[in-house]
XYZ file of C-alpha atoms in Angstrom:
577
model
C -68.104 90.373 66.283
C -65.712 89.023 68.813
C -66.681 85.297 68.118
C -67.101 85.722 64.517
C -63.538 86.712 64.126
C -62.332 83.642 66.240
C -64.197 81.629 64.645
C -62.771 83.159 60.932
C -58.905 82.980 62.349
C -59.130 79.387 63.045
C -60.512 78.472 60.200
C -57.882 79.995 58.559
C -55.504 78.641 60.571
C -56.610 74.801 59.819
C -56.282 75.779 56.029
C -52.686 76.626 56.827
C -51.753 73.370 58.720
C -53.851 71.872 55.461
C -51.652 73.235 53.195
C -48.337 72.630 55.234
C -49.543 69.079 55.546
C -49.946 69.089 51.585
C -46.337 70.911 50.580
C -44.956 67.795 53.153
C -46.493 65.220 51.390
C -45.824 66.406 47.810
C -41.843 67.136 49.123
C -42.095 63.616 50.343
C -43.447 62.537 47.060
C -40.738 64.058 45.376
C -37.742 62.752 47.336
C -39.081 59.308 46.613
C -39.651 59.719 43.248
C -35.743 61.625 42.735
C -34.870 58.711 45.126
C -36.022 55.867 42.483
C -34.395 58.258 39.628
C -31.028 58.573 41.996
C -31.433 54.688 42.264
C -32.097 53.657 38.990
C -28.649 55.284 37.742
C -26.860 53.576 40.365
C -24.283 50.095 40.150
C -22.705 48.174 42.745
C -21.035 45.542 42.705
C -18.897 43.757 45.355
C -14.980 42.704 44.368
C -12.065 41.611 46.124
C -9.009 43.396 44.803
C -5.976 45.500 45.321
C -4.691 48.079 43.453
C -1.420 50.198 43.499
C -1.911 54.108 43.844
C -0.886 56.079 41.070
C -2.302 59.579 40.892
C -3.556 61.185 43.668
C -7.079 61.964 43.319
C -9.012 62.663 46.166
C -10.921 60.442 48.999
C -14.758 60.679 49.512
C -17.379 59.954 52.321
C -19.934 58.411 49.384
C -19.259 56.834 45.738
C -18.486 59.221 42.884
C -21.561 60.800 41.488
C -23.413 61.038 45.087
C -24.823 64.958 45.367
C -23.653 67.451 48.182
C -20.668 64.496 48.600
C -18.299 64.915 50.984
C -14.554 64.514 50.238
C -12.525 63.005 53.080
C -8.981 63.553 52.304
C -6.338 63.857 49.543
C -3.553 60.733 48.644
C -0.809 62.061 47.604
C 1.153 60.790 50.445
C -0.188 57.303 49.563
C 1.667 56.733 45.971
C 2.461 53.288 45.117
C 0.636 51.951 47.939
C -1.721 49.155 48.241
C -5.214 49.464 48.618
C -7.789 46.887 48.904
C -10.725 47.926 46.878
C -14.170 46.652 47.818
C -16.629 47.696 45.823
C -17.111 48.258 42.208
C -19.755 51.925 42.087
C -20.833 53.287 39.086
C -23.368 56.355 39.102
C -24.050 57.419 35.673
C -20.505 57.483 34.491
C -18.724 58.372 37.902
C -16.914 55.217 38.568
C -15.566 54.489 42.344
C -14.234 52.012 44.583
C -14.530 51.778 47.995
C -10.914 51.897 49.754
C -9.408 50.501 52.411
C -5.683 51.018 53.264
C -4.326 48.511 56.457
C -7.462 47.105 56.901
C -9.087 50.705 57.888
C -12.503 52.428 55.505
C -10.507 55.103 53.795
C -13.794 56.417 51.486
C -14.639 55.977 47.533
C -11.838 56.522 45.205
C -11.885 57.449 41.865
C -10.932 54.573 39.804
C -7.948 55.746 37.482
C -6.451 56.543 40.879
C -4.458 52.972 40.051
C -1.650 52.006 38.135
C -2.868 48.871 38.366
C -5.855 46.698 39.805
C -5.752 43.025 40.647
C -8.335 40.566 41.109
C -7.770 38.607 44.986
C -10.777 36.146 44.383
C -11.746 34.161 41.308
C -15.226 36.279 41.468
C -13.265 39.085 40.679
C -11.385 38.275 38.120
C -14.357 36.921 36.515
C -15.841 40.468 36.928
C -13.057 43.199 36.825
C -12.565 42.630 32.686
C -16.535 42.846 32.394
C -16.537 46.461 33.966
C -14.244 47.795 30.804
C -17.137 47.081 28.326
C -20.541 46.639 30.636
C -20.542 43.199 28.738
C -17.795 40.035 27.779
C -18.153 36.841 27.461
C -16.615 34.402 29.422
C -16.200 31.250 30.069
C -16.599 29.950 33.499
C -18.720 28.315 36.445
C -19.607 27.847 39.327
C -21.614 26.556 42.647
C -25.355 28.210 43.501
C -25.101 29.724 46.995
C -28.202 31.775 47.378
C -31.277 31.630 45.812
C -31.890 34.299 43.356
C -34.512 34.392 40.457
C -33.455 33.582 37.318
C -34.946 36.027 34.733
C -35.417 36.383 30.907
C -33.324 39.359 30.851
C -30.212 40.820 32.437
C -30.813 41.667 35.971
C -32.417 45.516 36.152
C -33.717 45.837 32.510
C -36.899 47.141 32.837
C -40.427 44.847 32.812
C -38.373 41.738 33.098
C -39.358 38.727 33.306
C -39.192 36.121 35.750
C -38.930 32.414 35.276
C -38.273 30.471 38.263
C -36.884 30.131 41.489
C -33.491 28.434 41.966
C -34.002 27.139 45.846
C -33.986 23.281 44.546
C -30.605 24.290 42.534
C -28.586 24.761 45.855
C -25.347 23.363 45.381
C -25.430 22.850 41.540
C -22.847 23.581 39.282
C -23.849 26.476 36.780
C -21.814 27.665 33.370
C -21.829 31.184 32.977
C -21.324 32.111 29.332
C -21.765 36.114 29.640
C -21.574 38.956 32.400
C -23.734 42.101 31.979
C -23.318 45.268 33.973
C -27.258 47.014 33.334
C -27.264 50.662 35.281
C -28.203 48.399 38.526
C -27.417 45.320 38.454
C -24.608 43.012 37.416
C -25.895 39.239 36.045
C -24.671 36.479 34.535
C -25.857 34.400 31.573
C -25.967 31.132 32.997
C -26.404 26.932 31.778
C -27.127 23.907 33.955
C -26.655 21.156 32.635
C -25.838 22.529 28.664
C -29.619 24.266 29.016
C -29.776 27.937 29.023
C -31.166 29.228 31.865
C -31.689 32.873 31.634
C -29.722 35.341 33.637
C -29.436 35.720 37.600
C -27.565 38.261 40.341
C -23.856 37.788 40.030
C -24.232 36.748 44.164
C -26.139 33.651 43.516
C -22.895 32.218 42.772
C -19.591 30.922 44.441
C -16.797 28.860 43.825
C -16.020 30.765 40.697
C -13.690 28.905 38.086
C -12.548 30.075 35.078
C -12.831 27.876 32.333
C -9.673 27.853 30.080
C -11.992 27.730 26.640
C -8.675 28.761 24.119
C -8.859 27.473 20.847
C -6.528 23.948 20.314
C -4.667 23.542 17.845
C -4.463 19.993 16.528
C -3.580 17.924 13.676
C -5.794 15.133 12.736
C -8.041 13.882 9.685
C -11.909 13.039 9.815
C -14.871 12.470 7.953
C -18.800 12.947 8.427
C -20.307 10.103 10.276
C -22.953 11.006 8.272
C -22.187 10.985 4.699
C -24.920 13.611 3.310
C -22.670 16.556 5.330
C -20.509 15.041 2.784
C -18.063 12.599 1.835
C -13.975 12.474 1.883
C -11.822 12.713 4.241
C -10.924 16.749 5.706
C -7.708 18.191 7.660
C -8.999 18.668 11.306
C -7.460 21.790 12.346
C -8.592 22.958 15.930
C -10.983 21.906 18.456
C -13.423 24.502 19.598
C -14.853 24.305 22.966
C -17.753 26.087 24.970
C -20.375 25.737 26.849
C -22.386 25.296 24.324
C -20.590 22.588 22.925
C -17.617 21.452 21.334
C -16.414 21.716 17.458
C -14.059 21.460 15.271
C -12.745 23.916 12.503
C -12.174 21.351 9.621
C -10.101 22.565 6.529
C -11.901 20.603 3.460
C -10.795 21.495 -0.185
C -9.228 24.779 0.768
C -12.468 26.081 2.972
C -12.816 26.193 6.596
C -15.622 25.366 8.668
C -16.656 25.059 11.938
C -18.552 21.791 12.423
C -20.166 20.023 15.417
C -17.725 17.311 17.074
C -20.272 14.931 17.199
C -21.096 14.377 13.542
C -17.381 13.596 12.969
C -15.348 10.803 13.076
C -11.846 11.669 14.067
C -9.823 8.695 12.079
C -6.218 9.820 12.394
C -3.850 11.368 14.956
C -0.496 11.560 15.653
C -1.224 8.650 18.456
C -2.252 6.242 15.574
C 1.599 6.223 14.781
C 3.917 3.875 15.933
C 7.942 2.671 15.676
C 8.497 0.418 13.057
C 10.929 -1.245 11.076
C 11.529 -3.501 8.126
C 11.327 -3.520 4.274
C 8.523 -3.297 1.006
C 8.741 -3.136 -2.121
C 5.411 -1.448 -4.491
C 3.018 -3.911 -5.651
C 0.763 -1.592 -7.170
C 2.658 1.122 -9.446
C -0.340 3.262 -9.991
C -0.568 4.369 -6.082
C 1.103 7.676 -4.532
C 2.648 8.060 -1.342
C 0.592 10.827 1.172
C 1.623 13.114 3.864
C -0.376 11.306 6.559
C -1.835 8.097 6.537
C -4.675 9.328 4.890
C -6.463 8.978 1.210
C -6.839 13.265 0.918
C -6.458 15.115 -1.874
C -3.979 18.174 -0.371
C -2.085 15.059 1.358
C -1.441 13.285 -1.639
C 2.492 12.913 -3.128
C 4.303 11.613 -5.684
C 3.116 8.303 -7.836
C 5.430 5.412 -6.284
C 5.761 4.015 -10.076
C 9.615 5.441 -10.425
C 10.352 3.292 -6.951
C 8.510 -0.041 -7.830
C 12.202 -1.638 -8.361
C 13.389 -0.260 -4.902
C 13.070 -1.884 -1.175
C 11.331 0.869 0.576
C 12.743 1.542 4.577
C 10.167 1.346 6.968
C 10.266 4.002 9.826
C 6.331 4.309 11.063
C 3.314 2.058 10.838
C -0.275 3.365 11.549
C -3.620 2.068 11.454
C -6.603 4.349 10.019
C -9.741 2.689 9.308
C -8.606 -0.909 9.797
C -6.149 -0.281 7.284
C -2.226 -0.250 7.807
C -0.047 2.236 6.217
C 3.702 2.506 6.544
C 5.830 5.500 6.335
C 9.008 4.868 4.428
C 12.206 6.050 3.416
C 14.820 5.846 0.706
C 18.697 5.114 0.941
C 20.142 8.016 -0.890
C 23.355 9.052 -1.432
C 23.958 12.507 -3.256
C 27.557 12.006 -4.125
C 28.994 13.466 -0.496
C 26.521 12.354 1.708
C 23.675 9.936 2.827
C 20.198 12.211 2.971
C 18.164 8.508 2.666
C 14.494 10.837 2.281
C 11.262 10.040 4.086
C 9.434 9.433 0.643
C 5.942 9.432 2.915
C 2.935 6.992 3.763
C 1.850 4.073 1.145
C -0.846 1.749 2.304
C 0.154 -1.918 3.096
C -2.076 -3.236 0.323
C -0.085 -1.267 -2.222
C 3.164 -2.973 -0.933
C 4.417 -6.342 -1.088
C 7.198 -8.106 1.266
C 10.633 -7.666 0.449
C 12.010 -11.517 -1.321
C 15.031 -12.097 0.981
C 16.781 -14.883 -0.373
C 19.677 -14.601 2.045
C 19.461 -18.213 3.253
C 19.659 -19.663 -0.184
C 23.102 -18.512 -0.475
C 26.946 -19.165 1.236
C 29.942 -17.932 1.180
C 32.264 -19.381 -1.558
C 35.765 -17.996 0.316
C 37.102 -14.669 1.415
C 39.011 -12.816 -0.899
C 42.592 -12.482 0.538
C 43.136 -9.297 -1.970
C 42.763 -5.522 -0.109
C 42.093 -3.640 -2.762
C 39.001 -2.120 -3.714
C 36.714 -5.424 -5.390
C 34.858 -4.555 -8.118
C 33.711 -6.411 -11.161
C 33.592 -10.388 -11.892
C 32.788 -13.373 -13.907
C 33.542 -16.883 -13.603
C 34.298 -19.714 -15.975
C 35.329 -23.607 -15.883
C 36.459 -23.432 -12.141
C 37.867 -20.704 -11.713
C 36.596 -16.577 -10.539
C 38.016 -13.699 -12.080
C 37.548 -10.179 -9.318
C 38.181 -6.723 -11.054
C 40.169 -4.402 -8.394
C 39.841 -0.504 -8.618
C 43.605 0.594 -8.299
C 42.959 4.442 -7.500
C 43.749 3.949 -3.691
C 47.133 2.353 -4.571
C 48.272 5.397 -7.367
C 46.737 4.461 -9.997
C 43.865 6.246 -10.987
C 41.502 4.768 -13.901
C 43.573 1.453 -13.787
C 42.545 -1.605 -12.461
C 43.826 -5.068 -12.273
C 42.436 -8.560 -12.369
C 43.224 -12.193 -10.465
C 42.420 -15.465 -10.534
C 41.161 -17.467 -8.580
C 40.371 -21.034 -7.719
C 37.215 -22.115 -5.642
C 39.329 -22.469 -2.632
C 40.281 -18.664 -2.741
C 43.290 -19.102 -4.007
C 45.063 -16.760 -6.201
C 46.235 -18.714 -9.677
C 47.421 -15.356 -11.153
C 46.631 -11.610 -11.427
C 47.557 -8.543 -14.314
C 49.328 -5.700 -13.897
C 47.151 -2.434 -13.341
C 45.643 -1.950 -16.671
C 43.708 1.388 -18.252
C 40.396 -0.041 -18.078
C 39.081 2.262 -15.069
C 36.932 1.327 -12.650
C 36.699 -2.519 -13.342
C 33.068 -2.123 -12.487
C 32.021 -5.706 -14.396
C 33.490 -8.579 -15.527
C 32.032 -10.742 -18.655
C 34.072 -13.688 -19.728
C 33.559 -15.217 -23.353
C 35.852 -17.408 -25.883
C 38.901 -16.731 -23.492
C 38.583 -13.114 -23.569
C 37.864 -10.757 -20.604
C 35.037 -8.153 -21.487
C 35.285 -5.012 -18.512
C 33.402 -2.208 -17.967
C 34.936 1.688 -16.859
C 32.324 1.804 -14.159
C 30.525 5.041 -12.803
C 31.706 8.875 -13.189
C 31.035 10.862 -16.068
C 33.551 9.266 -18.035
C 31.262 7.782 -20.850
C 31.109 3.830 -21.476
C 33.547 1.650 -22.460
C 33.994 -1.681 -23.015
C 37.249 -3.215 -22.836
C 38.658 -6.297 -24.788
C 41.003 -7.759 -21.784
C 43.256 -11.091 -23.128
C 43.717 -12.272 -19.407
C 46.654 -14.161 -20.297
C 48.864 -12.113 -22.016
C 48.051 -9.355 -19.883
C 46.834 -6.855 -22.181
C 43.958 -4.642 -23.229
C 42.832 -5.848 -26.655
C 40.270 -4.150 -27.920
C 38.316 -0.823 -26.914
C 34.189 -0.763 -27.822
C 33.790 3.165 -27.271
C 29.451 3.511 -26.324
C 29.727 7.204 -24.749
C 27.044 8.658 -26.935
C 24.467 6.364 -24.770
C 25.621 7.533 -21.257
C 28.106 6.629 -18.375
C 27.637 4.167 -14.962
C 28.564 1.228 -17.689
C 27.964 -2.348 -17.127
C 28.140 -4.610 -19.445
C 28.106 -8.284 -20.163
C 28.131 -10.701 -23.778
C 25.268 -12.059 -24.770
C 26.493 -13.982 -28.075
C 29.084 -13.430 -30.654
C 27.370 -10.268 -31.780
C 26.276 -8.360 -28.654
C 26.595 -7.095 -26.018
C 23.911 -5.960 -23.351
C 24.971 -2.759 -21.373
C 23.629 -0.623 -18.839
C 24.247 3.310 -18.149
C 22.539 5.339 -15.967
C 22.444 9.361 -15.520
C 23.008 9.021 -12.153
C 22.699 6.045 -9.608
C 19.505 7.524 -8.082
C 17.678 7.690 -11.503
C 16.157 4.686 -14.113
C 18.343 2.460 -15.782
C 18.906 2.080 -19.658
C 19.541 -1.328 -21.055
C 20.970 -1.209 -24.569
C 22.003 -4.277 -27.178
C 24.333 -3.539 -29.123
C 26.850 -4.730 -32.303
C 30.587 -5.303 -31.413
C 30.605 -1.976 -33.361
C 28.423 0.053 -30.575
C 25.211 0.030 -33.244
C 22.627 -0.323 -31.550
C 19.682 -2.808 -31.915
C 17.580 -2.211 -29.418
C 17.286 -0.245 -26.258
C 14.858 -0.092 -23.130
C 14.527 1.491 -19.304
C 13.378 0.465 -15.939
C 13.209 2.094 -13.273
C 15.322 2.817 -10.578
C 16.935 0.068 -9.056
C 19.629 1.993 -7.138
C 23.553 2.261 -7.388
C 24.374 -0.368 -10.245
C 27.181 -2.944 -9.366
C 26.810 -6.090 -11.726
C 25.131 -7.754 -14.883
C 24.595 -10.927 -16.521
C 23.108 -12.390 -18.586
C 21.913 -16.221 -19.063
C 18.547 -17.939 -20.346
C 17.301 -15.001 -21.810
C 17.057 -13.134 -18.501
C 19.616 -10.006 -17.437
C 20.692 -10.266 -13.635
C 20.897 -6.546 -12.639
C 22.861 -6.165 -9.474
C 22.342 -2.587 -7.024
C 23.066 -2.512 -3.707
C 21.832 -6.047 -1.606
C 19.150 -6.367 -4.565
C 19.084 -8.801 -7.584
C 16.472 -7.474 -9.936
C 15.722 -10.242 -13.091
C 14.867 -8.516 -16.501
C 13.762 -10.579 -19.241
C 14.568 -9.511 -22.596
C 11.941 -7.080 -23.623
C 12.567 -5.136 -20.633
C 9.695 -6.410 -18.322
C 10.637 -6.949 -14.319
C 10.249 -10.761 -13.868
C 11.480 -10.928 -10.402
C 13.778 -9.632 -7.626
C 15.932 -11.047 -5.045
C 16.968 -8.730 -1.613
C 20.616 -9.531 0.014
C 20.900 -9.387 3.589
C 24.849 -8.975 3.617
C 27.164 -6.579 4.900
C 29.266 -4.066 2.487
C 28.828 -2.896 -0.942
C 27.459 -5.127 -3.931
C 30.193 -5.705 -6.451
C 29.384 -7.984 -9.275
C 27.189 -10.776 -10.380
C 27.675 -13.869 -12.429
C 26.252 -17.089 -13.261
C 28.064 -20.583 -13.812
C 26.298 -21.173 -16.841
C 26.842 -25.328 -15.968
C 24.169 -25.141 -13.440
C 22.625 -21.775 -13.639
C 23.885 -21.058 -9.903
C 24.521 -17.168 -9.132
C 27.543 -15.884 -8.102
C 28.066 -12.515 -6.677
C 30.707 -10.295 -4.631
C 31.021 -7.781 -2.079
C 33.401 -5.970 -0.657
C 34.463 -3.759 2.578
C 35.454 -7.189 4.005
C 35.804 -8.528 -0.054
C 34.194 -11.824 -0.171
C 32.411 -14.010 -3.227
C 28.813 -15.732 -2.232
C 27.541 -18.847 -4.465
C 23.601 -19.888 -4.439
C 22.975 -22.996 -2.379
């Protein structure tokens, strides 16, 4: 009975140890397994910050989210002091760092303990924004320290994937186009070379740089290399780049696109422009003036027709697609001031040289009178100059001398009421003036020279003011008006009774300041230009003066068809060579 029992009670007894053995190894079991749960929850990530305390929430022996944790010590004595924070934990959706405060371990803080937190490396401020949103973009690179796998997938997503090894990439330069923050793991998207790579551990990587990838503005023109994106020219209107590539955002008939850098060819900038200076005159009526150098719809102006009888400023020359453009500008006055307008680009092939004739002409004599010279005409010898008397007292008066071709004075009237004096046209002994700009309208005064006395007034308001006016024969008289000096011209025949018998315009010439007539051409003179009108109104020709002062007056010496012309500020007479 004895042994039996024994025997019983330790079989019994190696059943126990059995199942103790058991209840170990499933408890064992089960810590691993809660372990790998625990684990899979669980982020950290390495940083190099500092961050100013701002509410005191308590210190702990292990990262927020750790069971039976252990808290170390309260901060309130710490506000607004600076803590270096070393770690980045984040167990389900406790988020820590781990402190330190003077260089000692202080424990995990929560992490709206800080007013603020601020990156001390470049990996960190790579990282810190990426925490806010588990995932962001970004745009930087840098050097491969230690080899870690590159995978299909961010770092810690489940069955991933790998694809290679990076050992042979020490050194290298990566881009890194994305950081993701899985439950475990913290990756980057990375590029060598412009090829996508896949993603690898944020600590394969040093020598972090941030990549300033902001959009640029800029102001150029293009157009496709490759004409079946399309043809014209398009506004370029930023440059886009990434590591992907680089683009531009191109602004074509109202619609913006984004558009590869590569298949366009950038044909203006602001470099193309340079100084310039000089003179031309249109060529080709039918052409318009553009923004930029550039033939684009949106850029395009105003036709240059209404300036084909004016010497266009230069200011700016460019070259876009071997072609030269000039940007010009306009003397202008708007009755107080000069506000000479940049009119815009006009290609050179639209343009002609300005016809200086400067050298074909000399200086006949200075004109000893101070007053303000106006008007003349000359006849057998001797030079008749109109003077505007308003300066001296006598407003709308003028008066008249004469003078030989040595300057000087054979006689002169007294101020007579024939207002501005603006021209001078002599014929069979008689003196034919004009009342000039304002809005007085024209006149035409019948001066007898010699006796000193306004014959004869020829009253043509009802066609306009800015008169000029010279005799053609016994029977008319050709006459300009104007609305304004910055507008086309009218040139009207007319009876000695103001009937008219025919009439055209041209266009603007600028400020009028002479006209004659002889051959069966009209001499307009503006300011430094002679502009040659036959008689059915057509522009035969034009002549630019390269004098200083004001134009006043034009004549020829019908004996040899030589022109004569004044100017004044320093008042003066020129004859053609």
């Amino acid at each position: 009975m004895g042994t039996i029992s024994m025997t019983r009670n330790g079989s019994y007894i190696r059943m126990l140890c059995k199942a103790f053995v058991l209840v170990i190894f499933v408890s064992v079991l089960t810590a691993i397994a809660s372990e790998k749960v625990y684990a899979s929850n669980k982020l950290i990530t390495d940083i190099y910050a500092e961050g100013k305390l701002g509410a005191a929430y308590d210190l702990y022996k292990q990262p927020l989210g750790t069971k039976n944790n252990q808290r170390v010590r309260a901060t309130k004595q710490d506000y607004g002091k600076l803590y270096r924070l070393r770690s980045y934990v984040r167990i389900d959706n406790r988020i820590s760092y781990k402190a330190y405060l003077h260089g000692k371990f202080q424990g995990y803080i929560d992490v709206r303990a800080f007013l603020y937190v601020q990156p001390v490396d470049s990996i960190t401020a790579l990282l810190l924004p990426s925490f806010i949103s588990k995932t962001k973009n970004v745009y930087a690179e840098g050097t491969l320290a230690a080899a870690y796998d590159i995978y299909k997938y961010p770092v810690g997503t489940k069955k991933n994937q790998k694809i290679r090894g990076t050992r042979k990439d020490y050194g290298k330069v990566y881009r890194i186009r994305n950081i993701v923050n899985s439950e475990t793991n913290t990756s980057y998207k990375v590029y060598l070379n412009g090829v996508y790579q896949g993603y690898i551990d944020y600590r394969a990587l040093q020598k972090i740089k941030l990549i300033n990838y902001k959009d640029k503005n800029v102001y150029a023109f293009g157009e496709y290399k490759n004409k079946a994106f399309g043809t014209g020219t398009f506004r370029i209107e930023k440059e886009v780049v990434n590591d992907l590539g680089s683009k531009y955002q191109i602004n074509q008939n109202k619609k913006k696109t984004l558009v590869d850098q590569k298949s366009v060819e950038v044909i203006y900038t602001q470099q193309h422009e340079e100084k310039a200076t000089g003179m031309r005159q249109i060529k080709n009526g039918n052409a318009f003036f553009y923004q930029v150098p550039v033939e684009n719809t949106e850029m395009k102006g105003q036709q240059v027709k209404s300036y084909q009888n004016r010497y266009l400023n230069i200011t700016a020359k460019a070259k876009v697609k071997g072609e030269t453009w000039y940007r010009v500008w306009l003397n202008k006055h708007d009755g107080t001031k000069w506000t000479n307008p940049i009119l815009g680009w006009i290609k050179e092939s639209n343009t002609k040289p300005v016809n200086d004739t400067t050298k074909n002409y000399t200086l006949a004599f200075d004109v000893s009178e101070k007053s303000n010279q106006q008007g003349l005409t000359y006849h057998n010898g001797v030079y008749y100059v109109a003077f505007d008397l308003s300066r001296e007292g006598y407003p709308n008066h003028s008066k008249i001398i004469a003078y030989n071709r040595n300057g000087v004075k054979l006689k002169e009237t007294s101020p007579l009421p024939i207002g501005h004096g603006a021209e001078l046209s002599f014929w069979k002994n008689k003196l034919y003036t004009t009342n000039g700009g304002g809005q007085e309208g024209a006149k035409v005064f019948v001066v007898d020279f010699e006796k000193n006395r306004v014959e004869d007034v020829i009253d043509l308001s009802r066609y306009g003011s800015s008169a000029l006016a010279t005799v053609k024969d016994d029977d008319t008289i050709i006459f300009h008006t104007a609305v304004d000096s910055n507008q086309g011209h009218t040139f009207s025949f007319v009876d000695r009774k103001g009937n008219l018998k025919k009439q055209f315009k041209i266009e603007n010439a600028w400020v009028p300041q002479g006209i004659a007539y002889y051959n069966h051409t009209i001499y307009f003179y503006t300011n430094n230009l002679i502009t040659k009108i036959n008689e059915n109104g057509q522009v035969i020709g034009q002549e630019y003066l390269a004098f200083k002062g004001e134009s006043q007056g034009i004549e020829i010496n019908k004996t040899n068809g030589k022109l004569i012309f004044g100017y004044n500020g320093t008042n003066r007479i020129y004859e053609q060579k």
